[in-house]
Amino acid sequence: MLKKKKMIPLAVPHMSGMEEAYIQKAFQENWIAPLGSNVDQFEASLAAYNQVSDAAVVSSGTAAIHLALELLGIRAGDTVFCSTFTFVASINPALYLGAKPVFIDSEEETWCMSPYALQKALEDAKAKNQLPKAIIVVHIYGQSAKMDEIIALADEYGIPVVEDAAEALGSTYQQAPLGTFGDFGIFSFNGNKIITTSGGGALVAKQPEKIKKTRFLASQSKEEAPYYLHHQVGYNYRLSNVLAGIGIAQMEVLDERVAKKQAIFAAYKEGFKDIPSVTMMPELEEAKGNRWLSAMTFCDEAVKKTPNDIMEALKEQGIDSRLLWKPMHKQPLFQDAPFYAHETGDVASKLFQTGLCLPSSTQMTQEEQDYVMDAVKTIISK
Ligand SMILES: Cc1ncc(COP(=O)(O)O)c(C=O)c1O
């Protein structure tokens, strides 16, 4: 049995060791600014990884979503559909633009956007002549949504899709990278993500010319002119050349990190296979998630504890865990926003009431993971 001295964390940055060399390069070139050779290299490496011709790196995933919505021409009063089971950053940028969110439930097979609920919402919106200007589909915990169905519905109604792949770099659907199915795809390099630049994000687009436009908007919409010329609103969203250096080194180990996250998930699945009250997050056959966080649900009738009780009990044993996302339609911030449930009821709320994310750091040892699994089994059996 492992003697615990310090907390087993949920997910912490895991450096490759090469980061400082690239940071040093920025210092040697005295290019301590947004843009620069590290930014170019990081963008090229992201584009190659995602099999697209270009990618723009920006200061955060939230900024990337904001720019995608701006590029889609979203304005005050427009409607935006968004997965309800997500982090608030998926939808905050719609609020920055004065748009009104409508939340779409999850379905049980992926925990991501329910095509059934999306169809209901689109039918209603069409009847009211209020079709949304965008659908933000979130690949939650690195897991692919049912993209064939979602893209088919979006095409039928002529609505652009923004894939929030903030948590899903390195995940695939039908063997293609997540983030490349919609009109725009965004990634996050926040500290807890599968790779990190401490803070940062990226945007990829179906139309490569949109990436040029992204860089323009992210640089205060400064026109090419010998003086400072601006025709439209812009943002200061470019990524620092120093931080991009971290990104280059992190990209070099992305596949290793994905493999380790998947191995951690597989070990949990194996370890809990004889516990009928525990179900690990499901996955579509045609998808391969990066398993950014290993998430599970408990059967609430068999386990007489709330996820919060379990989280607190784990904390007492030096184990960090997290409740699943509290759905957006249950947030005070969005109390007036419409919500469309899946055909079996409010799936996202049920997930929130019965689920937990377990430690998923790529530095976690087998001994530590065994300790976590023993602790979970003991807590839920009491
Ligand atoms: C689903 C989701 N969307 C968007 C974001 C925003 O990314 P960032 O923190 O880089 O702004 C995050 C992560 O923080 C996220 O988990």
mmCIF file of C-alpha atoms and ligand atoms in Angstrom:
data_model
loop_
_atom_site.group_PDB
_atom_site.id
_atom_site.type_symbol
_atom_site.label_atom_id
_atom_site.label_comp_id
_atom_site.label_asym_id
_atom_site.label_seq_id
_atom_site.Cartn_x
_atom_site.Cartn_y
_atom_site.Cartn_z
ATOM 1 C CA MET A 1 0.000 0.000 0.000
ATOM 2 C CA LEU A 2 1.275 3.439 -1.000
ATOM 3 C CA LYS A 3 2.163 5.726 1.893
ATOM 4 C CA LYS A 4 0.689 9.063 0.846
ATOM 5 C CA LYS A 5 2.751 12.142 1.613
ATOM 6 C CA LYS A 6 1.288 14.628 -0.832
ATOM 7 C CA MET A 7 -1.892 14.981 -2.865
ATOM 8 C CA ILE A 8 -2.278 12.905 -6.019
ATOM 9 C CA PRO A 9 -3.346 15.705 -8.351
ATOM 10 C CA LEU A 10 -6.167 15.686 -10.892
ATOM 11 C CA ALA A 11 -4.114 16.875 -13.889
ATOM 12 C CA VAL A 12 -0.964 18.958 -13.718
ATOM 13 C CA PRO A 13 1.439 20.237 -16.393
ATOM 14 C CA HIS A 14 4.003 17.710 -17.604
ATOM 15 C CA MET A 15 7.030 19.303 -19.217
ATOM 16 C CA SER A 16 9.144 17.478 -21.791
ATOM 17 C CA GLY A 17 12.390 19.093 -20.656
ATOM 18 C CA MET A 18 12.907 20.894 -23.983
ATOM 19 C CA GLU A 19 10.705 23.889 -23.132
ATOM 20 C CA GLU A 20 13.508 26.000 -21.687
ATOM 21 C CA ALA A 21 15.623 25.602 -24.831
ATOM 22 C CA TYR A 22 12.866 27.170 -26.941
ATOM 23 C CA ILE A 23 12.218 29.858 -24.348
ATOM 24 C CA GLN A 24 15.956 30.537 -24.367
ATOM 25 C CA LYS A 25 15.798 30.946 -28.149
ATOM 26 C CA ALA A 26 13.219 33.718 -27.720
ATOM 27 C CA PHE A 27 15.570 35.384 -25.240
ATOM 28 C CA GLN A 28 18.594 34.982 -27.523
ATOM 29 C CA GLU A 29 16.658 36.567 -30.380
ATOM 30 C CA ASN A 30 15.360 39.159 -27.889
ATOM 31 C CA TRP A 31 11.926 38.417 -29.316
ATOM 32 C CA ILE A 32 9.962 38.760 -26.082
ATOM 33 C CA ALA A 33 6.748 39.732 -27.807
ATOM 34 C CA PRO A 34 3.698 38.337 -29.483
ATOM 35 C CA LEU A 35 4.617 36.811 -32.866
ATOM 36 C CA GLY A 36 8.156 35.652 -33.707
ATOM 37 C CA SER A 37 9.812 32.431 -34.809
ATOM 38 C CA ASN A 38 8.489 30.298 -31.926
ATOM 39 C CA VAL A 39 4.931 31.350 -32.781
ATOM 40 C CA ASP A 40 5.498 30.428 -36.452
ATOM 41 C CA GLN A 41 6.934 27.043 -35.522
ATOM 42 C CA PHE A 42 4.187 26.278 -32.994
ATOM 43 C CA GLU A 43 1.504 27.184 -35.549
ATOM 44 C CA ALA A 44 3.159 25.011 -38.220
ATOM 45 C CA SER A 45 3.400 22.075 -35.836
ATOM 46 C CA LEU A 46 -0.276 22.380 -34.799
ATOM 47 C CA ALA A 47 -1.401 22.626 -38.423
ATOM 48 C CA ALA A 48 0.624 19.534 -39.388
ATOM 49 C CA TYR A 49 -0.663 17.567 -36.401
ATOM 50 C CA ASN A 50 -4.271 18.385 -37.245
ATOM 51 C CA GLN A 51 -3.738 17.822 -40.994
ATOM 52 C CA VAL A 52 -4.813 21.357 -41.918
ATOM 53 C CA SER A 53 -2.930 23.946 -43.951
ATOM 54 C CA ASP A 54 -2.778 26.623 -41.239
ATOM 55 C CA ALA A 55 -3.511 27.330 -37.563
ATOM 56 C CA ALA A 56 -3.486 30.534 -35.519
ATOM 57 C CA VAL A 57 -2.282 30.511 -31.927
ATOM 58 C CA VAL A 58 -3.837 33.003 -29.528
ATOM 59 C CA SER A 59 -3.772 33.929 -25.848
ATOM 60 C CA SER A 60 -6.440 31.418 -24.730
ATOM 61 C CA GLY A 61 -9.051 28.948 -25.889
ATOM 62 C CA THR A 62 -11.694 31.464 -24.844
ATOM 63 C CA ALA A 63 -10.111 34.065 -27.142
ATOM 64 C CA ALA A 64 -10.160 31.510 -29.978
ATOM 65 C CA ILE A 65 -13.916 30.946 -29.491
ATOM 66 C CA HIS A 66 -14.480 34.707 -29.352
ATOM 67 C CA LEU A 67 -12.640 35.173 -32.654
ATOM 68 C CA ALA A 68 -14.517 32.278 -34.300
ATOM 69 C CA LEU A 69 -17.846 33.838 -33.316
ATOM 70 C CA GLU A 70 -16.655 37.263 -34.476
ATOM 71 C CA LEU A 71 -15.625 35.761 -37.825
ATOM 72 C CA LEU A 72 -19.076 34.211 -38.132
ATOM 73 C CA GLY A 73 -20.507 37.703 -37.825
ATOM 74 C CA ILE A 74 -22.326 37.093 -34.549
ATOM 75 C CA ARG A 75 -23.835 40.283 -33.214
ATOM 76 C CA ALA A 76 -26.044 41.486 -30.342
ATOM 77 C CA GLY A 77 -29.396 39.746 -30.340
ATOM 78 C CA ASP A 78 -28.270 36.738 -32.412
ATOM 79 C CA THR A 79 -28.827 33.245 -31.056
ATOM 80 C CA VAL A 80 -26.034 30.716 -30.497
ATOM 81 C CA PHE A 81 -26.670 27.041 -29.669
ATOM 82 C CA CYS A 82 -24.163 25.411 -27.313
ATOM 83 C CA SER A 83 -23.662 22.117 -25.491
ATOM 84 C CA THR A 84 -24.932 22.550 -21.929
ATOM 85 C CA PHE A 85 -22.455 20.050 -20.435
ATOM 86 C CA THR A 86 -19.318 22.163 -20.542
ATOM 87 C CA PHE A 87 -17.146 24.790 -18.898
ATOM 88 C CA VAL A 88 -18.534 28.327 -19.053
ATOM 89 C CA ALA A 89 -15.699 29.428 -21.387
ATOM 90 C CA SER A 90 -17.492 27.648 -24.257
ATOM 91 C CA ILE A 91 -20.295 30.192 -24.158
ATOM 92 C CA ASN A 92 -18.910 33.329 -22.436
ATOM 93 C CA PRO A 93 -17.639 34.696 -25.795
ATOM 94 C CA ALA A 94 -21.232 34.655 -27.115
ATOM 95 C CA LEU A 95 -22.135 36.924 -24.177
ATOM 96 C CA TYR A 96 -19.215 39.261 -25.013
ATOM 97 C CA LEU A 97 -20.894 39.747 -28.411
ATOM 98 C CA GLY A 98 -24.358 40.248 -26.925
ATOM 99 C CA ALA A 99 -25.678 36.967 -28.360
ATOM 100 C CA LYS A 100 -28.291 34.823 -26.635
ATOM 101 C CA PRO A 101 -27.412 31.215 -25.752
ATOM 102 C CA VAL A 102 -29.696 28.238 -26.159
ATOM 103 C CA PHE A 103 -28.413 25.103 -24.436
ATOM 104 C CA ILE A 104 -28.509 21.615 -25.907
ATOM 105 C CA ASP A 105 -28.438 18.512 -23.706
ATOM 106 C CA SER A 106 -25.961 15.617 -23.797
ATOM 107 C CA GLU A 107 -26.767 12.044 -24.776
ATOM 108 C CA GLU A 108 -25.614 8.955 -22.883
ATOM 109 C CA GLU A 109 -23.287 7.421 -25.477
ATOM 110 C CA THR A 110 -20.764 10.270 -25.597
ATOM 111 C CA TRP A 111 -21.917 12.761 -22.899
ATOM 112 C CA CYS A 112 -21.630 15.327 -25.711
ATOM 113 C CA MET A 113 -24.343 17.185 -27.659
ATOM 114 C CA SER A 114 -27.505 15.169 -28.280
ATOM 115 C CA PRO A 115 -28.466 15.177 -31.978
ATOM 116 C CA TYR A 116 -32.062 14.504 -30.831
ATOM 117 C CA ALA A 117 -32.152 17.669 -28.686
ATOM 118 C CA LEU A 118 -30.335 19.649 -31.378
ATOM 119 C CA GLN A 119 -32.946 18.662 -33.950
ATOM 120 C CA LYS A 120 -35.791 19.705 -31.614
ATOM 121 C CA ALA A 121 -34.107 23.052 -30.974
ATOM 122 C CA LEU A 122 -33.537 23.644 -34.697
ATOM 123 C CA GLU A 123 -37.143 22.754 -35.571
ATOM 124 C CA ASP A 124 -38.437 25.177 -32.935
ATOM 125 C CA ALA A 125 -36.025 27.916 -33.969
ATOM 126 C CA LYS A 126 -37.048 27.549 -37.601
ATOM 127 C CA ALA A 127 -40.729 27.739 -36.699
ATOM 128 C CA LYS A 128 -40.046 30.975 -34.796
ATOM 129 C CA ASN A 129 -37.806 32.295 -37.565
ATOM 130 C CA GLN A 130 -34.941 32.503 -35.052
ATOM 131 C CA LEU A 131 -32.364 30.057 -36.379
ATOM 132 C CA PRO A 132 -29.019 30.316 -34.564
ATOM 133 C CA LYS A 133 -25.972 31.932 -36.141
ATOM 134 C CA ALA A 134 -23.698 29.178 -34.819
ATOM 135 C CA ILE A 135 -23.706 25.801 -33.083
ATOM 136 C CA ILE A 136 -20.888 25.349 -30.547
ATOM 137 C CA VAL A 137 -20.292 21.617 -30.110
ATOM 138 C CA VAL A 138 -18.074 20.715 -27.170
ATOM 139 C CA HIS A 139 -15.943 17.541 -27.166
ATOM 140 C CA ILE A 140 -16.098 17.101 -23.440
ATOM 141 C CA TYR A 141 -13.191 15.485 -21.569
ATOM 142 C CA GLY A 142 -11.572 14.977 -24.987
ATOM 143 C CA GLN A 143 -14.451 12.814 -26.174
ATOM 144 C CA SER A 144 -15.944 13.111 -29.647
ATOM 145 C CA ALA A 145 -19.557 14.128 -30.112
ATOM 146 C CA LYS A 146 -21.660 12.318 -32.744
ATOM 147 C CA MET A 147 -20.239 14.484 -35.492
ATOM 148 C CA ASP A 148 -21.912 12.812 -38.483
ATOM 149 C CA GLU A 149 -25.376 13.514 -37.082
ATOM 150 C CA ILE A 150 -24.521 16.989 -35.810
ATOM 151 C CA ILE A 151 -22.874 18.145 -39.038
ATOM 152 C CA ALA A 152 -25.783 16.681 -41.066
ATOM 153 C CA LEU A 153 -28.283 18.711 -39.011
ATOM 154 C CA ALA A 154 -26.143 21.851 -39.198
ATOM 155 C CA ASP A 155 -25.907 21.452 -42.992
ATOM 156 C CA GLU A 156 -29.632 20.828 -43.334
ATOM 157 C CA TYR A 157 -30.374 24.145 -41.586
ATOM 158 C CA GLY A 158 -27.335 25.965 -42.993
ATOM 159 C CA ILE A 159 -25.798 26.757 -39.581
ATOM 160 C CA PRO A 160 -22.007 27.022 -39.116
ATOM 161 C CA VAL A 161 -20.388 24.781 -36.495
ATOM 162 C CA VAL A 162 -17.675 25.769 -34.020
ATOM 163 C CA GLU A 163 -16.019 22.729 -32.440
ATOM 164 C CA ASP A 164 -14.870 23.468 -28.922
ATOM 165 C CA ALA A 165 -11.990 20.989 -28.839
ATOM 166 C CA ALA A 166 -10.339 22.837 -25.923
ATOM 167 C CA GLU A 167 -10.031 19.506 -24.100
ATOM 168 C CA ALA A 168 -9.640 17.341 -27.203
ATOM 169 C CA LEU A 169 -6.281 17.967 -28.853
ATOM 170 C CA GLY A 170 -5.077 14.549 -30.033
ATOM 171 C CA SER A 171 -8.573 12.985 -30.198
ATOM 172 C CA THR A 172 -10.087 11.613 -33.402
ATOM 173 C CA TYR A 173 -13.460 10.801 -34.953
ATOM 174 C CA GLN A 174 -13.459 8.432 -37.922
ATOM 175 C CA GLN A 175 -9.667 8.769 -37.751
ATOM 176 C CA ALA A 176 -9.677 12.525 -38.421
ATOM 177 C CA PRO A 177 -8.599 15.038 -35.742
ATOM 178 C CA LEU A 178 -11.350 16.631 -33.679
ATOM 179 C CA GLY A 179 -11.588 20.332 -34.400
ATOM 180 C CA THR A 180 -11.450 19.784 -38.176
ATOM 181 C CA PHE A 181 -15.083 18.844 -38.823
ATOM 182 C CA GLY A 182 -16.747 22.210 -38.240
ATOM 183 C CA ASP A 183 -16.235 25.615 -39.824
ATOM 184 C CA PHE A 184 -13.911 26.410 -36.912
ATOM 185 C CA GLY A 185 -12.153 24.302 -34.303
ATOM 186 C CA ILE A 186 -10.519 25.639 -31.166
ATOM 187 C CA PHE A 187 -7.979 24.231 -28.694
ATOM 188 C CA SER A 188 -6.784 25.312 -25.248
ATOM 189 C CA PHE A 189 -3.279 25.144 -23.757
ATOM 190 C CA ASN A 190 -4.384 26.140 -20.288
ATOM 191 C CA GLY A 191 -2.341 24.672 -17.415
ATOM 192 C CA ASN A 192 -4.498 21.591 -16.863
ATOM 193 C CA LYS A 193 -4.869 20.582 -20.541
ATOM 194 C CA ILE A 194 -3.199 17.655 -22.318
ATOM 195 C CA ILE A 195 -0.399 20.001 -23.352
ATOM 196 C CA THR A 196 0.095 23.478 -21.970
ATOM 197 C CA THR A 197 1.787 26.779 -22.691
ATOM 198 C CA SER A 198 0.699 27.957 -19.194
ATOM 199 C CA GLY A 199 -2.053 29.841 -21.016
ATOM 200 C CA GLY A 200 -2.888 29.835 -24.698
ATOM 201 C CA GLY A 201 -5.207 28.617 -27.397
ATOM 202 C CA ALA A 202 -5.455 27.930 -31.113
ATOM 203 C CA LEU A 203 -7.945 28.126 -33.916
ATOM 204 C CA VAL A 204 -8.217 26.050 -37.082
ATOM 205 C CA ALA A 205 -10.723 26.694 -39.856
ATOM 206 C CA LYS A 206 -12.311 24.930 -42.791
ATOM 207 C CA GLN A 207 -11.400 27.911 -44.996
ATOM 208 C CA PRO A 208 -7.660 28.664 -44.568
ATOM 209 C CA GLU A 209 -8.153 32.353 -45.386
ATOM 210 C CA LYS A 210 -10.074 32.630 -42.090
ATOM 211 C CA ILE A 211 -6.803 31.987 -40.257
ATOM 212 C CA LYS A 212 -5.281 35.101 -41.804
ATOM 213 C CA LYS A 213 -8.377 36.998 -40.699
ATOM 214 C CA THR A 214 -7.991 35.516 -37.205
ATOM 215 C CA ARG A 215 -4.436 36.828 -36.938
ATOM 216 C CA PHE A 216 -5.655 40.231 -38.131
ATOM 217 C CA LEU A 217 -8.481 40.420 -35.564
ATOM 218 C CA ALA A 218 -6.166 39.140 -32.836
ATOM 219 C CA SER A 219 -3.698 41.954 -33.589
ATOM 220 C CA GLN A 220 -6.081 44.901 -33.001
ATOM 221 C CA SER A 221 -7.306 44.693 -36.638
ATOM 222 C CA LYS A 222 -4.300 46.747 -37.700
ATOM 223 C CA GLU A 223 -4.418 47.325 -41.462
ATOM 224 C CA GLU A 224 -1.318 47.113 -43.642
ATOM 225 C CA ALA A 225 -0.355 50.762 -43.875
ATOM 226 C CA PRO A 226 2.677 52.869 -42.945
ATOM 227 C CA TYR A 227 0.695 54.314 -40.036
ATOM 228 C CA TYR A 228 -1.769 52.818 -37.548
ATOM 229 C CA LEU A 229 -4.915 52.314 -39.583
ATOM 230 C CA HIS A 230 -8.031 50.545 -38.301
ATOM 231 C CA HIS A 231 -11.381 49.976 -39.990
ATOM 232 C CA GLN A 232 -12.938 47.647 -37.442
ATOM 233 C CA VAL A 233 -12.812 46.476 -33.844
ATOM 234 C CA GLY A 234 -9.836 44.291 -32.973
ATOM 235 C CA TYR A 235 -8.459 42.353 -30.016
ATOM 236 C CA ASN A 236 -5.089 41.893 -28.364
ATOM 237 C CA TYR A 237 -5.202 38.110 -28.462
ATOM 238 C CA ARG A 238 -1.882 36.951 -30.020
ATOM 239 C CA LEU A 239 0.222 34.418 -28.128
ATOM 240 C CA SER A 240 3.564 35.484 -26.706
ATOM 241 C CA ASN A 241 6.660 34.203 -28.534
ATOM 242 C CA VAL A 242 8.013 33.048 -25.157
ATOM 243 C CA LEU A 243 4.949 30.903 -24.400
ATOM 244 C CA ALA A 244 4.890 29.540 -27.958
ATOM 245 C CA GLY A 245 8.342 28.098 -27.147
ATOM 246 C CA ILE A 246 6.715 25.971 -24.438
ATOM 247 C CA GLY A 247 4.106 24.910 -27.000
ATOM 248 C CA ILE A 248 6.698 23.654 -29.519
ATOM 249 C CA ALA A 249 8.308 21.426 -26.900
ATOM 250 C CA GLN A 250 4.933 20.206 -25.686
ATOM 251 C CA MET A 251 3.840 19.284 -29.225
ATOM 252 C CA GLU A 252 6.895 17.011 -29.441
ATOM 253 C CA VAL A 253 5.450 14.853 -26.638
ATOM 254 C CA LEU A 254 1.732 15.172 -27.428
ATOM 255 C CA ASP A 255 1.387 11.621 -28.781
ATOM 256 C CA GLU A 256 3.174 10.279 -25.692
ATOM 257 C CA ARG A 257 0.816 12.229 -23.420
ATOM 258 C CA VAL A 258 -2.257 10.980 -25.298
ATOM 259 C CA ALA A 259 -1.040 7.379 -25.045
ATOM 260 C CA LYS A 260 -0.435 7.757 -21.303
ATOM 261 C CA LYS A 261 -3.869 9.346 -20.682
ATOM 262 C CA GLN A 262 -5.495 6.499 -22.628
ATOM 263 C CA ALA A 263 -3.505 3.955 -20.582
ATOM 264 C CA ILE A 264 -4.625 5.611 -17.326
ATOM 265 C CA PHE A 265 -8.254 5.412 -18.477
ATOM 266 C CA ALA A 266 -7.828 1.763 -19.541
ATOM 267 C CA ALA A 267 -6.342 0.896 -16.136
ATOM 268 C CA TYR A 268 -9.336 2.474 -14.340
ATOM 269 C CA LYS A 269 -11.711 0.586 -16.628
ATOM 270 C CA GLU A 270 -9.942 -2.695 -15.923
ATOM 271 C CA GLY A 271 -9.710 -1.961 -12.191
ATOM 272 C CA PHE A 272 -13.435 -1.200 -11.871
ATOM 273 C CA LYS A 273 -14.708 -3.896 -14.245
ATOM 274 C CA ASP A 274 -16.104 -6.032 -11.419
ATOM 275 C CA ILE A 275 -17.839 -3.111 -9.689
ATOM 276 C CA PRO A 276 -21.290 -2.924 -11.304
ATOM 277 C CA SER A 277 -22.113 0.454 -9.754
ATOM 278 C CA VAL A 278 -19.211 2.169 -11.580
ATOM 279 C CA THR A 279 -19.298 3.035 -15.292
ATOM 280 C CA MET A 280 -16.367 4.670 -17.022
ATOM 281 C CA MET A 281 -17.155 7.341 -19.616
ATOM 282 C CA PRO A 282 -18.350 5.591 -22.791
ATOM 283 C CA GLU A 283 -16.962 6.180 -26.275
ATOM 284 C CA LEU A 284 -18.211 5.705 -29.831
ATOM 285 C CA GLU A 285 -16.627 2.893 -31.816
ATOM 286 C CA GLU A 286 -15.517 5.319 -34.531
ATOM 287 C CA ALA A 287 -13.909 7.730 -32.035
ATOM 288 C CA LYS A 288 -10.665 7.679 -30.073
ATOM 289 C CA GLY A 289 -10.607 10.258 -27.299
ATOM 290 C CA ASN A 290 -7.428 11.542 -25.675
ATOM 291 C CA ARG A 291 -9.006 10.732 -22.266
ATOM 292 C CA TRP A 292 -7.850 14.104 -20.984
ATOM 293 C CA LEU A 293 -9.608 13.383 -17.695
ATOM 294 C CA SER A 294 -10.729 9.889 -16.705
ATOM 295 C CA ALA A 295 -14.398 10.396 -15.894
ATOM 296 C CA MET A 296 -16.866 7.931 -14.431
ATOM 297 C CA THR A 297 -20.414 7.706 -13.128
ATOM 298 C CA PHE A 298 -21.783 5.887 -10.083
ATOM 299 C CA CYS A 299 -25.125 4.185 -9.989
ATOM 300 C CA ASP A 300 -26.954 6.484 -7.577
ATOM 301 C CA GLU A 301 -29.298 3.739 -6.313
ATOM 302 C CA ALA A 302 -26.425 1.407 -5.368
ATOM 303 C CA VAL A 303 -24.000 4.026 -4.038
ATOM 304 C CA LYS A 304 -25.626 5.954 -1.245
ATOM 305 C CA LYS A 305 -23.252 8.881 -1.565
ATOM 306 C CA THR A 306 -23.193 12.008 -3.669
ATOM 307 C CA PRO A 307 -20.212 12.739 -5.928
ATOM 308 C CA ASN A 308 -19.366 15.513 -3.477
ATOM 309 C CA ASP A 309 -19.259 13.026 -0.562
ATOM 310 C CA ILE A 310 -16.919 10.818 -2.583
ATOM 311 C CA MET A 311 -14.740 13.774 -3.611
ATOM 312 C CA GLU A 312 -14.401 14.867 0.044
ATOM 313 C CA ALA A 313 -13.607 11.327 1.193
ATOM 314 C CA LEU A 314 -10.933 11.011 -1.510
ATOM 315 C CA LYS A 315 -9.461 14.364 -0.486
ATOM 316 C CA GLU A 316 -9.020 13.049 3.076
ATOM 317 C CA GLN A 317 -6.886 10.305 1.589
ATOM 318 C CA GLY A 318 -4.741 12.709 -0.393
ATOM 319 C CA ILE A 319 -6.533 12.241 -3.718
ATOM 320 C CA ASP A 320 -7.688 15.145 -5.834
ATOM 321 C CA SER A 321 -10.842 14.559 -7.892
ATOM 322 C CA ARG A 322 -13.448 16.842 -9.525
ATOM 323 C CA LEU A 323 -17.182 16.906 -9.927
ATOM 324 C CA LEU A 324 -18.340 16.712 -13.526
ATOM 325 C CA TRP A 325 -19.325 20.002 -15.173
ATOM 326 C CA LYS A 326 -22.449 21.583 -13.749
ATOM 327 C CA PRO A 327 -24.585 22.126 -16.860
ATOM 328 C CA MET A 328 -24.892 25.650 -18.198
ATOM 329 C CA HIS A 329 -28.706 25.607 -18.101
ATOM 330 C CA LYS A 330 -28.438 25.069 -14.329
ATOM 331 C CA GLN A 331 -26.119 28.053 -13.825
ATOM 332 C CA PRO A 332 -27.569 31.241 -12.292
ATOM 333 C CA LEU A 333 -25.809 33.163 -15.110
ATOM 334 C CA PHE A 334 -28.053 31.453 -17.672
ATOM 335 C CA GLN A 335 -31.296 31.047 -15.729
ATOM 336 C CA ASP A 336 -33.341 32.584 -18.546
ATOM 337 C CA ALA A 337 -31.697 30.675 -21.402
ATOM 338 C CA PRO A 338 -33.804 28.021 -23.188
ATOM 339 C CA PHE A 339 -32.726 24.378 -22.813
ATOM 340 C CA TYR A 340 -33.548 21.366 -24.998
ATOM 341 C CA ALA A 341 -33.353 17.996 -23.211
ATOM 342 C CA HIS A 342 -32.425 14.646 -24.729
ATOM 343 C CA GLU A 343 -35.263 12.174 -25.403
ATOM 344 C CA THR A 344 -34.534 10.326 -22.110
ATOM 345 C CA GLY A 345 -34.634 13.505 -19.997
ATOM 346 C CA ASP A 346 -32.016 15.933 -18.712
ATOM 347 C CA VAL A 347 -28.886 13.784 -19.268
ATOM 348 C CA ALA A 348 -26.363 16.514 -18.401
ATOM 349 C CA SER A 349 -27.906 17.102 -14.959
ATOM 350 C CA LYS A 350 -27.926 13.369 -14.280
ATOM 351 C CA LEU A 351 -24.204 13.224 -15.166
ATOM 352 C CA PHE A 352 -23.500 16.105 -12.815
ATOM 353 C CA GLN A 353 -25.397 14.337 -10.019
ATOM 354 C CA THR A 354 -23.677 10.978 -10.441
ATOM 355 C CA GLY A 355 -20.191 11.496 -11.822
ATOM 356 C CA LEU A 356 -16.620 12.303 -10.943
ATOM 357 C CA CYS A 357 -13.261 12.903 -12.657
ATOM 358 C CA LEU A 358 -10.420 10.859 -11.194
ATOM 359 C CA PRO A 359 -6.702 11.736 -11.108
ATOM 360 C CA SER A 360 -5.406 11.683 -14.677
ATOM 361 C CA SER A 361 -1.972 13.290 -14.574
ATOM 362 C CA THR A 362 0.458 11.747 -17.034
ATOM 363 C CA GLN A 363 3.120 11.580 -14.293
ATOM 364 C CA MET A 364 0.902 9.338 -12.137
ATOM 365 C CA THR A 365 2.542 6.003 -11.281
ATOM 366 C CA GLN A 366 0.816 2.607 -11.346
ATOM 367 C CA GLU A 367 1.232 2.459 -7.572
ATOM 368 C CA GLU A 368 -0.572 5.788 -7.198
ATOM 369 C CA GLN A 369 -3.357 4.726 -9.535
ATOM 370 C CA ASP A 370 -3.825 1.459 -7.611
ATOM 371 C CA TYR A 371 -4.053 3.520 -4.423
ATOM 372 C CA VAL A 372 -6.755 5.727 -6.029
ATOM 373 C CA MET A 373 -8.751 2.722 -7.213
ATOM 374 C CA ASP A 374 -8.579 1.016 -3.805
ATOM 375 C CA ALA A 375 -9.748 4.227 -2.154
ATOM 376 C CA VAL A 376 -12.685 4.627 -4.572
ATOM 377 C CA LYS A 377 -13.764 0.997 -4.094
ATOM 378 C CA THR A 378 -13.651 1.303 -0.305
ATOM 379 C CA ILE A 379 -15.533 4.607 -0.235
ATOM 380 C CA ILE A 380 -18.365 3.503 -2.497
ATOM 381 C CA SER A 381 -18.807 0.154 -0.753
ATOM 382 C CA LYS A 382 -19.465 1.759 2.654
HETATM 383 C C1 LIG B 1 -14.574 22.979 -22.837
HETATM 384 C C2 LIG B 1 -13.689 24.184 -22.694
HETATM 385 N N1 LIG B 1 -13.890 25.232 -23.506
HETATM 386 C C3 LIG B 1 -13.107 26.321 -23.453
HETATM 387 C C4 LIG B 1 -12.074 26.416 -22.550
HETATM 388 C C5 LIG B 1 -11.306 27.693 -22.496
HETATM 389 O O1 LIG B 1 -9.953 27.562 -22.684
HETATM 390 P P1 LIG B 1 -8.946 28.631 -21.996
HETATM 391 O O2 LIG B 1 -8.891 28.311 -20.547
HETATM 392 O O3 LIG B 1 -7.663 28.374 -22.711
HETATM 393 O O4 LIG B 1 -9.491 29.980 -22.275
HETATM 394 C C6 LIG B 1 -11.814 25.338 -21.681
HETATM 395 C C7 LIG B 1 -10.706 25.303 -20.703
HETATM 396 O O5 LIG B 1 -10.345 26.069 -19.922
HETATM 397 C C8 LIG B 1 -12.654 24.203 -21.738
HETATM 398 O O6 LIG B 1 -12.470 23.176 -20.906
#
